[in-house]
XYZ file of C-alpha atoms in Angstrom:
568
model
C -33.825 165.306 93.180
C -30.667 166.147 95.106
C -29.671 169.764 95.557
C -26.469 170.948 93.784
C -24.736 171.275 97.179
C -25.511 167.668 98.163
C -24.603 166.431 94.670
C -21.229 168.209 94.772
C -20.570 166.821 98.253
C -21.197 163.258 97.033
C -18.854 163.801 94.081
C -16.166 165.087 96.450
C -16.521 161.940 98.558
C -16.241 159.737 95.471
C -13.030 161.478 94.376
C -11.605 161.171 97.889
C -12.285 157.433 97.996
C -10.813 156.860 94.539
C -7.589 158.594 95.470
C -7.092 156.985 98.899
C -5.665 153.536 99.466
C -7.747 151.826 102.182
C -6.784 148.779 104.248
C -9.368 146.256 105.459
C -10.069 148.045 108.744
C -10.546 151.364 106.994
C -12.934 149.753 104.490
C -15.052 148.412 107.366
C -15.084 151.846 108.990
C -16.163 153.469 105.713
C -18.923 150.876 105.216
C -20.230 151.271 108.760
C -20.041 155.060 108.542
C -21.854 154.981 105.191
C -24.564 152.733 106.644
C -25.039 155.075 109.600
C -25.131 158.066 107.272
C -27.691 156.336 105.041
C -29.952 155.427 107.958
C -29.585 158.949 109.313
C -30.441 160.404 105.914
C -33.523 158.206 105.589
C -34.651 159.170 109.094
C -34.053 162.842 108.376
C -35.866 162.616 105.041
C -38.879 160.972 106.670
C -39.015 163.518 109.450
C -38.586 166.471 107.083
C -41.448 165.219 104.913
C -43.608 164.677 107.975
C -42.675 168.152 109.124
C -43.633 169.705 105.788
C -47.096 168.118 105.784
C -47.670 168.582 109.519
C -50.894 170.241 110.684
C -48.648 172.444 112.842
C -46.814 174.055 109.905
C -48.869 177.282 110.045
C -48.568 177.724 113.813
C -46.156 180.598 114.597
C -42.796 179.909 116.184
C -39.046 180.525 115.949
C -36.993 179.614 112.906
C -34.800 176.520 113.447
C -31.198 176.969 114.531
C -30.057 173.835 112.727
C -31.431 171.404 110.159
C -30.201 168.526 112.330
C -30.672 169.714 115.894
C -33.605 172.071 115.391
C -33.704 174.029 118.660
C -32.617 171.138 120.876
C -29.043 172.237 121.488
C -30.155 175.734 122.468
C -32.702 174.304 124.919
C -30.282 171.708 126.278
C -27.531 174.261 126.931
C -29.761 176.842 128.675
C -31.052 176.855 132.266
C -34.388 175.089 132.719
C -37.332 176.968 131.179
C -35.400 180.070 130.054
C -35.646 179.503 126.294
C -39.372 178.741 126.485
C -40.060 181.889 128.499
C -38.274 183.950 125.826
C -40.430 182.382 123.124
C -43.634 182.899 125.126
C -42.778 186.609 125.372
C -42.337 186.734 121.587
C -45.004 184.378 120.226
C -47.565 184.083 123.017
C -48.519 181.019 125.078
C -49.002 178.659 122.112
C -46.469 178.068 119.343
C -44.352 175.436 117.643
C -40.604 174.867 117.773
C -38.291 172.324 116.144
C -36.860 169.080 117.450
C -34.335 166.798 115.802
C -34.361 166.844 111.993
C -36.827 169.738 111.938
C -39.634 167.721 113.533
C -42.349 170.109 114.723
C -43.222 170.251 118.423
C -46.402 171.761 119.799
C -45.868 173.969 122.856
C -48.540 175.564 125.004
C -49.086 177.287 128.339
C -52.741 178.029 127.545
C -54.720 176.769 130.596
C -57.569 175.380 128.478
C -55.166 173.526 126.195
C -53.131 172.192 129.105
C -56.312 171.005 130.857
C -57.360 169.167 127.678
C -53.980 167.426 127.377
C -53.748 166.509 131.071
C -57.345 165.329 131.415
C -56.989 163.161 128.284
C -53.590 161.841 129.333
C -54.149 158.361 127.882
C -54.556 159.988 124.461
C -51.236 161.770 125.047
C -48.671 159.147 126.127
C -44.993 159.803 126.649
C -42.964 159.638 123.395
C -41.319 156.255 122.831
C -37.789 157.667 123.051
C -38.579 159.291 126.424
C -40.128 156.060 127.696
C -36.997 154.222 126.577
C -34.830 156.583 128.627
C -37.049 156.180 131.695
C -37.312 152.393 131.345
C -33.539 152.024 131.180
C -33.175 154.129 134.341
C -36.232 153.014 136.334
C -37.576 149.754 134.975
C -41.261 149.133 134.244
C -42.848 151.137 137.051
C -45.930 153.338 137.134
C -44.007 156.355 135.842
C -43.279 154.563 132.565
C -46.508 152.579 132.111
C -49.153 153.772 129.662
C -52.814 153.047 128.953
C -54.320 149.923 130.547
C -50.982 149.019 132.172
C -50.944 152.382 133.922
C -54.565 152.029 135.097
C -53.811 148.566 136.474
C -50.669 149.694 138.310
C -52.363 152.783 139.770
C -55.253 150.673 141.074
C -52.875 148.379 142.971
C -50.721 151.263 144.231
C -53.462 153.635 145.434
C -53.641 152.131 148.978
C -49.945 152.945 149.471
C -50.565 156.694 149.387
C -53.775 157.160 151.357
C -53.883 159.679 154.224
C -53.902 156.944 156.877
C -50.796 155.357 155.415
C -48.944 158.692 155.255
C -49.954 159.473 158.838
C -48.260 156.230 159.902
C -45.067 157.316 158.124
C -44.734 160.688 159.884
C -42.354 159.322 162.584
C -39.914 158.297 159.820
C -40.113 161.762 158.254
C -39.357 163.405 161.596
C -36.591 160.976 162.580
C -34.544 161.717 159.461
C -35.390 165.431 159.458
C -34.061 165.848 163.006
C -31.052 163.653 162.249
C -30.181 166.014 159.403
C -30.696 169.008 161.687
C -28.287 167.494 164.213
C -25.685 166.809 161.503
C -25.736 170.473 160.501
C -25.799 171.729 164.095
C -22.764 169.573 164.881
C -20.812 171.670 162.379
C -21.547 174.829 164.377
C -19.795 174.895 167.749
C -21.796 177.740 169.336
C -24.481 180.306 168.549
C -21.964 182.950 167.489
C -20.385 180.875 164.727
C -21.497 180.307 161.169
C -20.684 177.443 158.867
C -20.950 176.976 155.112
C -22.919 173.799 154.435
C -23.798 172.076 151.173
C -27.499 171.673 151.900
C -28.045 169.697 148.691
C -25.825 166.861 149.879
C -27.515 166.687 153.286
C -31.058 166.859 151.957
C -30.302 164.319 149.236
C -29.084 161.867 151.862
C -31.974 162.540 154.255
C -34.644 162.006 151.616
C -32.895 158.860 150.361
C -32.916 157.501 153.922
C -36.615 158.406 154.230
C -37.712 156.657 151.050
C -35.606 153.612 151.951
C -37.353 153.193 155.314
C -40.813 154.448 154.337
C -40.727 152.835 150.911
C -39.462 149.337 151.640
C -37.973 149.151 155.179
C -34.452 149.417 153.783
C -31.927 151.326 155.873
C -29.549 153.272 153.610
C -28.210 155.214 156.613
C -26.461 157.699 154.311
C -26.792 160.585 156.788
C -24.460 158.707 159.129
C -22.256 156.799 156.701
C -22.571 158.470 153.288
C -23.187 156.503 150.083
C -21.415 153.323 151.283
C -24.411 150.993 150.996
C -24.273 149.221 147.613
C -27.811 150.232 146.595
C -27.282 153.821 147.739
C -23.996 153.956 145.846
C -25.527 152.499 142.674
C -28.463 154.920 142.796
C -26.178 157.894 143.525
C -23.913 157.020 140.589
C -26.921 156.679 138.297
C -28.276 160.029 139.451
C -25.048 161.985 138.972
C -23.905 160.150 135.830
C -22.691 162.832 133.400
C -25.131 163.893 130.717
C -23.134 166.660 129.147
C -24.372 166.243 125.603
C -27.511 165.539 123.657
C -26.170 162.140 122.590
C -28.274 160.075 125.085
C -31.379 161.641 123.526
C -30.164 160.535 120.086
C -29.526 157.034 121.436
C -33.099 156.813 122.689
C -34.371 157.929 119.272
C -32.066 155.661 117.285
C -31.345 152.545 119.425
C -28.544 151.334 117.119
C -26.464 154.263 118.413
C -26.267 152.410 121.734
C -23.615 150.270 120.077
C -21.337 153.255 120.632
C -20.083 153.035 124.243
C -20.376 156.092 126.507
C -19.329 156.740 130.080
C -22.941 157.386 131.076
C -24.057 154.149 129.408
C -21.463 152.129 131.315
C -22.490 153.708 134.636
C -26.174 153.077 133.908
C -25.539 149.422 133.084
C -23.529 148.827 136.258
C -25.971 150.705 138.492
C -29.007 149.035 136.982
C -27.454 145.618 137.625
C -27.133 146.357 141.353
C -30.563 147.994 141.582
C -32.272 145.087 139.795
C -30.595 142.497 142.019
C -31.415 144.256 145.299
C -34.952 145.142 144.145
C -35.655 141.525 143.218
C -34.410 140.441 146.644
C -36.624 143.005 148.415
C -39.715 141.940 146.458
C -39.078 138.277 147.219
C -38.570 139.009 150.935
C -41.881 140.897 151.124
C -43.753 138.109 149.346
C -42.213 135.445 151.580
C -43.079 137.427 154.723
C -46.686 137.852 153.601
C -47.070 134.175 152.773
C -45.916 133.343 156.291
C -48.567 135.709 157.682
C -51.481 134.021 155.935
C -54.380 133.198 158.203
C -56.058 129.890 158.714
C -57.942 130.317 155.449
C -54.687 130.787 153.578
C -55.910 134.025 152.017
C -54.984 137.685 152.132
C -57.775 140.243 151.996
C -56.851 143.562 150.351
C -58.886 145.491 152.939
C -56.728 144.056 155.739
C -53.485 145.824 154.970
C -51.514 146.563 158.093
C -47.847 147.421 157.597
C -46.029 150.704 157.384
C -43.686 150.656 154.429
C -45.084 151.237 150.966
C -43.715 148.027 149.431
C -45.405 145.891 152.127
C -48.734 147.570 151.437
C -48.191 147.174 147.687
C -47.212 143.511 147.970
C -50.181 142.750 150.223
C -52.601 144.475 147.845
C -51.054 142.619 144.919
C -51.361 139.216 146.591
C -54.925 139.705 147.864
C -57.406 137.033 146.820
C -59.971 139.622 145.742
C -57.629 141.002 143.050
C -57.959 139.387 139.627
C -54.866 137.662 138.303
C -54.978 139.859 135.204
C -54.792 142.977 137.395
C -51.811 141.931 139.501
C -48.305 143.292 139.046
C -45.511 141.071 137.809
C -42.288 140.818 139.818
C -40.613 142.995 137.187
C -43.280 145.673 137.648
C -42.904 145.439 141.435
C -39.169 145.969 141.011
C -39.937 148.956 138.800
C -41.972 150.522 141.605
C -38.938 150.357 143.910
C -36.673 152.261 141.518
C -39.530 154.663 140.728
C -40.031 155.364 144.437
C -36.285 155.867 144.826
C -36.163 158.489 142.109
C -39.548 160.177 142.404
C -39.705 159.959 146.189
C -36.166 161.077 146.833
C -34.748 163.420 144.236
C -37.889 165.516 143.746
C -38.298 166.245 147.462
C -34.631 167.042 148.069
C -34.498 169.379 145.056
C -37.658 171.187 146.188
C -36.452 171.795 149.744
C -32.992 172.833 148.516
C -34.510 175.610 146.390
C -36.768 176.619 149.272
C -33.778 177.082 151.599
C -32.037 179.055 148.846
C -34.965 181.455 148.506
C -35.336 181.839 152.272
C -31.577 182.533 152.510
C -31.724 185.550 150.206
C -31.329 188.803 152.142
C -34.538 190.286 150.737
C -36.456 187.297 152.140
C -35.179 187.512 155.734
C -38.594 188.624 156.970
C -40.207 185.621 155.279
C -37.754 183.267 156.997
C -38.367 184.980 160.359
C -42.150 184.874 159.976
C -42.058 181.187 159.060
C -39.846 180.385 162.056
C -42.143 182.300 164.410
C -45.143 180.283 163.243
C -43.303 176.959 163.582
C -42.308 177.857 167.147
C -45.980 178.195 168.118
C -46.060 174.381 168.217
C -44.447 172.925 171.321
C -44.321 169.326 170.175
C -41.123 167.951 168.645
C -43.270 165.832 166.348
C -46.566 167.569 165.553
C -49.305 165.482 164.008
C -50.052 165.684 160.317
C -53.173 167.704 161.130
C -51.221 170.164 163.305
C -48.684 170.820 160.534
C -51.428 171.255 157.951
C -53.139 173.811 160.228
C -50.159 176.214 159.964
C -51.253 178.704 157.261
C -47.902 180.398 156.634
C -46.021 177.090 156.378
C -48.640 175.973 153.864
C -48.250 179.197 151.853
C -44.440 178.880 151.831
C -44.629 175.276 150.597
C -47.158 176.180 147.887
C -45.069 179.119 146.698
C -41.912 177.041 146.560
C -43.639 174.316 144.558
C -44.934 176.973 142.159
C -41.633 178.771 141.668
C -39.276 175.779 141.824
C -40.912 172.650 140.391
C -38.619 169.633 140.696
C -39.796 168.221 137.353
C -39.487 170.893 134.703
C -41.759 169.700 131.901
C -44.650 167.571 130.700
C -43.475 165.687 127.597
C -46.172 163.940 125.592
C -47.062 162.731 122.098
C -50.476 162.659 120.461
C -51.681 159.063 120.352
C -54.361 159.966 117.813
C -55.539 162.918 115.755
C -57.112 165.495 118.014
C -58.226 169.127 118.301
C -56.825 171.079 121.245
C -58.991 174.036 122.360
C -57.455 177.405 123.295
C -58.695 180.035 125.746
C -56.333 182.578 124.168
C -56.675 182.453 120.354
C -53.551 182.671 118.213
C -52.928 184.253 114.807
C -51.377 181.715 112.451
C -48.850 182.431 109.711
C -51.633 182.936 107.177
C -53.280 185.605 109.307
C -56.121 183.337 110.416
C -57.297 183.643 114.012
C -57.551 180.225 115.668
C -59.232 179.187 118.903
C -58.159 175.562 118.488
C -55.199 173.645 117.064
C -55.438 170.418 115.095
C -52.877 167.834 116.197
C -51.770 164.876 114.100
C -51.083 161.401 115.466
C -47.486 161.249 116.640
C -47.027 165.028 117.031
C -44.856 165.840 120.073
C -46.603 167.978 122.708
C -44.654 169.950 125.320
C -45.753 171.888 128.405
C -43.035 173.643 130.409
C -44.057 173.308 134.061
C -41.446 175.894 135.026
C -42.793 178.403 132.489
C -46.497 177.883 133.264
C -45.849 178.116 137.020
C -44.130 181.471 136.400
C -46.401 182.818 133.661
C -47.206 186.482 134.378
C -50.492 186.160 132.499
C -51.594 183.640 135.143
C -49.738 184.630 138.319
C -49.284 188.382 137.914
C -46.312 190.677 137.330
C -44.429 189.243 140.325
C -44.658 185.694 138.950
C -40.865 185.286 139.053
C -40.639 186.383 142.684
C -40.862 184.250 145.826
C -43.943 185.680 147.523
C -45.896 183.394 149.903
C -48.369 186.218 150.571
C -49.975 185.613 147.160
C -51.697 182.555 148.622
C -53.650 184.763 151.011
C -54.812 186.923 148.086
C -56.316 184.596 145.452
C -57.771 187.616 143.635
C -54.217 188.446 142.461
C -54.046 185.260 140.374
C -57.629 184.271 139.454
C -56.575 182.444 136.283
C -54.602 179.888 138.294
C -57.917 178.184 139.064
C -58.140 177.298 135.354
C -55.016 175.149 135.586
C -55.682 171.411 136.052
C -52.993 170.898 138.711
C -53.985 168.430 141.415
C -52.546 170.746 144.098
C -53.383 174.462 144.454
C -53.540 175.169 140.742
C -49.781 174.740 140.315
C -48.674 172.181 137.738
C -45.818 170.737 139.793
C -47.685 167.496 140.576
C -49.490 167.645 137.198
C -53.162 166.621 137.250
C -55.710 164.351 135.647
C -55.447 160.522 135.625
C -51.635 160.721 135.670
C -51.170 163.178 138.516
C -48.326 162.375 140.908
C -49.599 159.473 143.003
C -47.273 160.344 145.888
C -47.908 164.087 146.146
C -49.389 163.872 149.666
C -46.348 161.864 150.769
C -44.059 164.549 149.310
C -45.986 167.413 150.932
C -45.829 165.947 154.424
C -42.167 165.007 154.069
C -41.371 168.581 152.988
C -43.317 170.065 155.899
C -41.549 167.782 158.386
C -38.161 168.767 156.969
C -38.972 172.478 157.103
C -40.279 172.116 160.668
C -37.026 170.488 161.815
C -34.590 172.653 159.844
C -35.991 176.176 160.285
C -36.830 176.429 163.987
C -33.262 176.249 165.324
C -31.164 177.497 162.400
C -30.945 180.526 160.148
C -29.784 180.489 156.533
C -28.143 183.094 154.321
C -26.200 183.109 151.055
C -22.385 183.093 151.019
C -20.652 186.397 150.270
C -20.024 186.591 147.402
C -22.910 184.356 146.434
C -22.289 181.984 143.527
C -24.650 182.139 140.576
C -27.056 179.240 140.942
C -28.764 177.823 137.864
C -31.675 175.405 137.736
C -30.122 172.988 135.281
C -30.605 169.257 134.984
C -31.579 166.759 132.273
C -34.246 165.193 134.491
C -34.698 167.100 137.761
C -34.138 170.766 138.575
C -30.938 170.407 140.582
C -28.949 173.569 141.321
C -25.646 174.020 139.479
C -22.802 176.456 140.071
C -19.802 177.282 137.908
C -16.453 176.664 139.633
C -13.285 178.708 139.237
C -11.821 176.212 136.745
C -14.874 176.554 134.494
C -16.423 173.202 135.405
C -19.923 172.925 136.830
C -20.965 171.259 140.056
C -24.354 170.335 141.462
C -24.437 171.754 145.000
C -26.055 174.427 147.194
C -23.647 176.037 149.679
C -25.456 178.146 152.300
C -24.288 179.812 155.513
C -25.962 178.075 158.451
C -26.120 179.508 161.965
C -27.605 177.935 165.082
C -30.062 179.961 167.133
C -31.989 179.373 170.322
C -35.744 178.917 170.157
C -36.261 182.256 171.902
C -34.532 184.379 169.277
């Protein structure tokens, strides 16, 4: 039965239509609008009913802001992680909040619950709408694959990210790190001068050049020439395409909304066309080169995998005779790995190092910057080995602390693939006053873990969890509960954990250390005066944003850079 308000609204619409003379075009518009409204109503009705009978209905949480948007607009409009941290302070580490059309979402920072979700990742795939967004941007790479497809792709890709392979790539890391250093130093004429530099732009270009060369022997050369290369330009446009509303999320949920053209949609289509064409060409070139290298027996053995760039190693592993045909990647999946490497191997590293330089540039962290520089200067080599860099304890602590405080990917977004029971280490009191040490999850229930919030949770990391403090890594007794987190690296959740942990985390760590080694030894960093207010705000990665004088927002990180001699 319809409510009196809805009934009166329908009657008002009827009267309006009866008293308005409509031409043919207007009739079509009314019909289409009515169809959209009907489909939307049916979707909302289904979701509301599902919400009412959900096993999550008695879990505490905030009241919805809107019957249509739930809490999504509030979350979308706030800096990364802020809304969730407010709710954690009010409701504890486990609660529910509302998505579109009042759909219930399970949220937790409880280490035991997070470990269960992460270690059973194939039971908790990405939601279909999120996979749709990623597939449109990245293709069918390992980041998007689920279940048996993911296992198959990981098996083929594992040789690309072994320690020996990363050791071979160190010269590329250093070459681009020192090229970036020289670009910044060229803007400072002598040791007494300072220069404001957008470190985000420089680091974004350096890491794009690195992944081009290390990933598939493709020279973007953006540090020297900017985004003039067609693939670099297409990827840059895709990355910075405006996402100023929640509409793309709605389009992924209701594909028929893609019939409505948007600026972002047009940019994505154009960029994807270029990326697909170049990726297909790169895959074909690698396959042709490998076929020409076949031995007398006409076979490739997967254990004989010389070659530096990741795509060569991947192609050789994929074409090996000891790999079953059913386990091999298709050309489309190979192309998906290229775009995945571009995004995951470029944007995440640049964002991480940008936030690290920001924290080191703060006046209260001058001693941290000085101590880090002093340790780096103990190495005389311009290009230390991977083992020599990893033997620097303070550099390691600084990198760990930055990854904890400033994760490039802000959240783990999943959906229950089956009914399940999630255990809790910190029991909750439900709305009926019942104490629970587990939560029953229904098939299809959205599950959300804020990586930003769990990496800054005071219950895990201590009262200074929001502060940049590398010394904590020399005092593990100050954060004993971090060992309960299932993160693949140091207990932080930045690289996730379990079967779906970041396959390239060792690559990222060594690239970051090489960049820090090149950029800290001969330059100091401080914030401009007055310092703009930086926000960690991005629909996909935690890029810094500042508000300009005209009210618009820009993704950048201006810092004051000064050259120093090695003896200072």
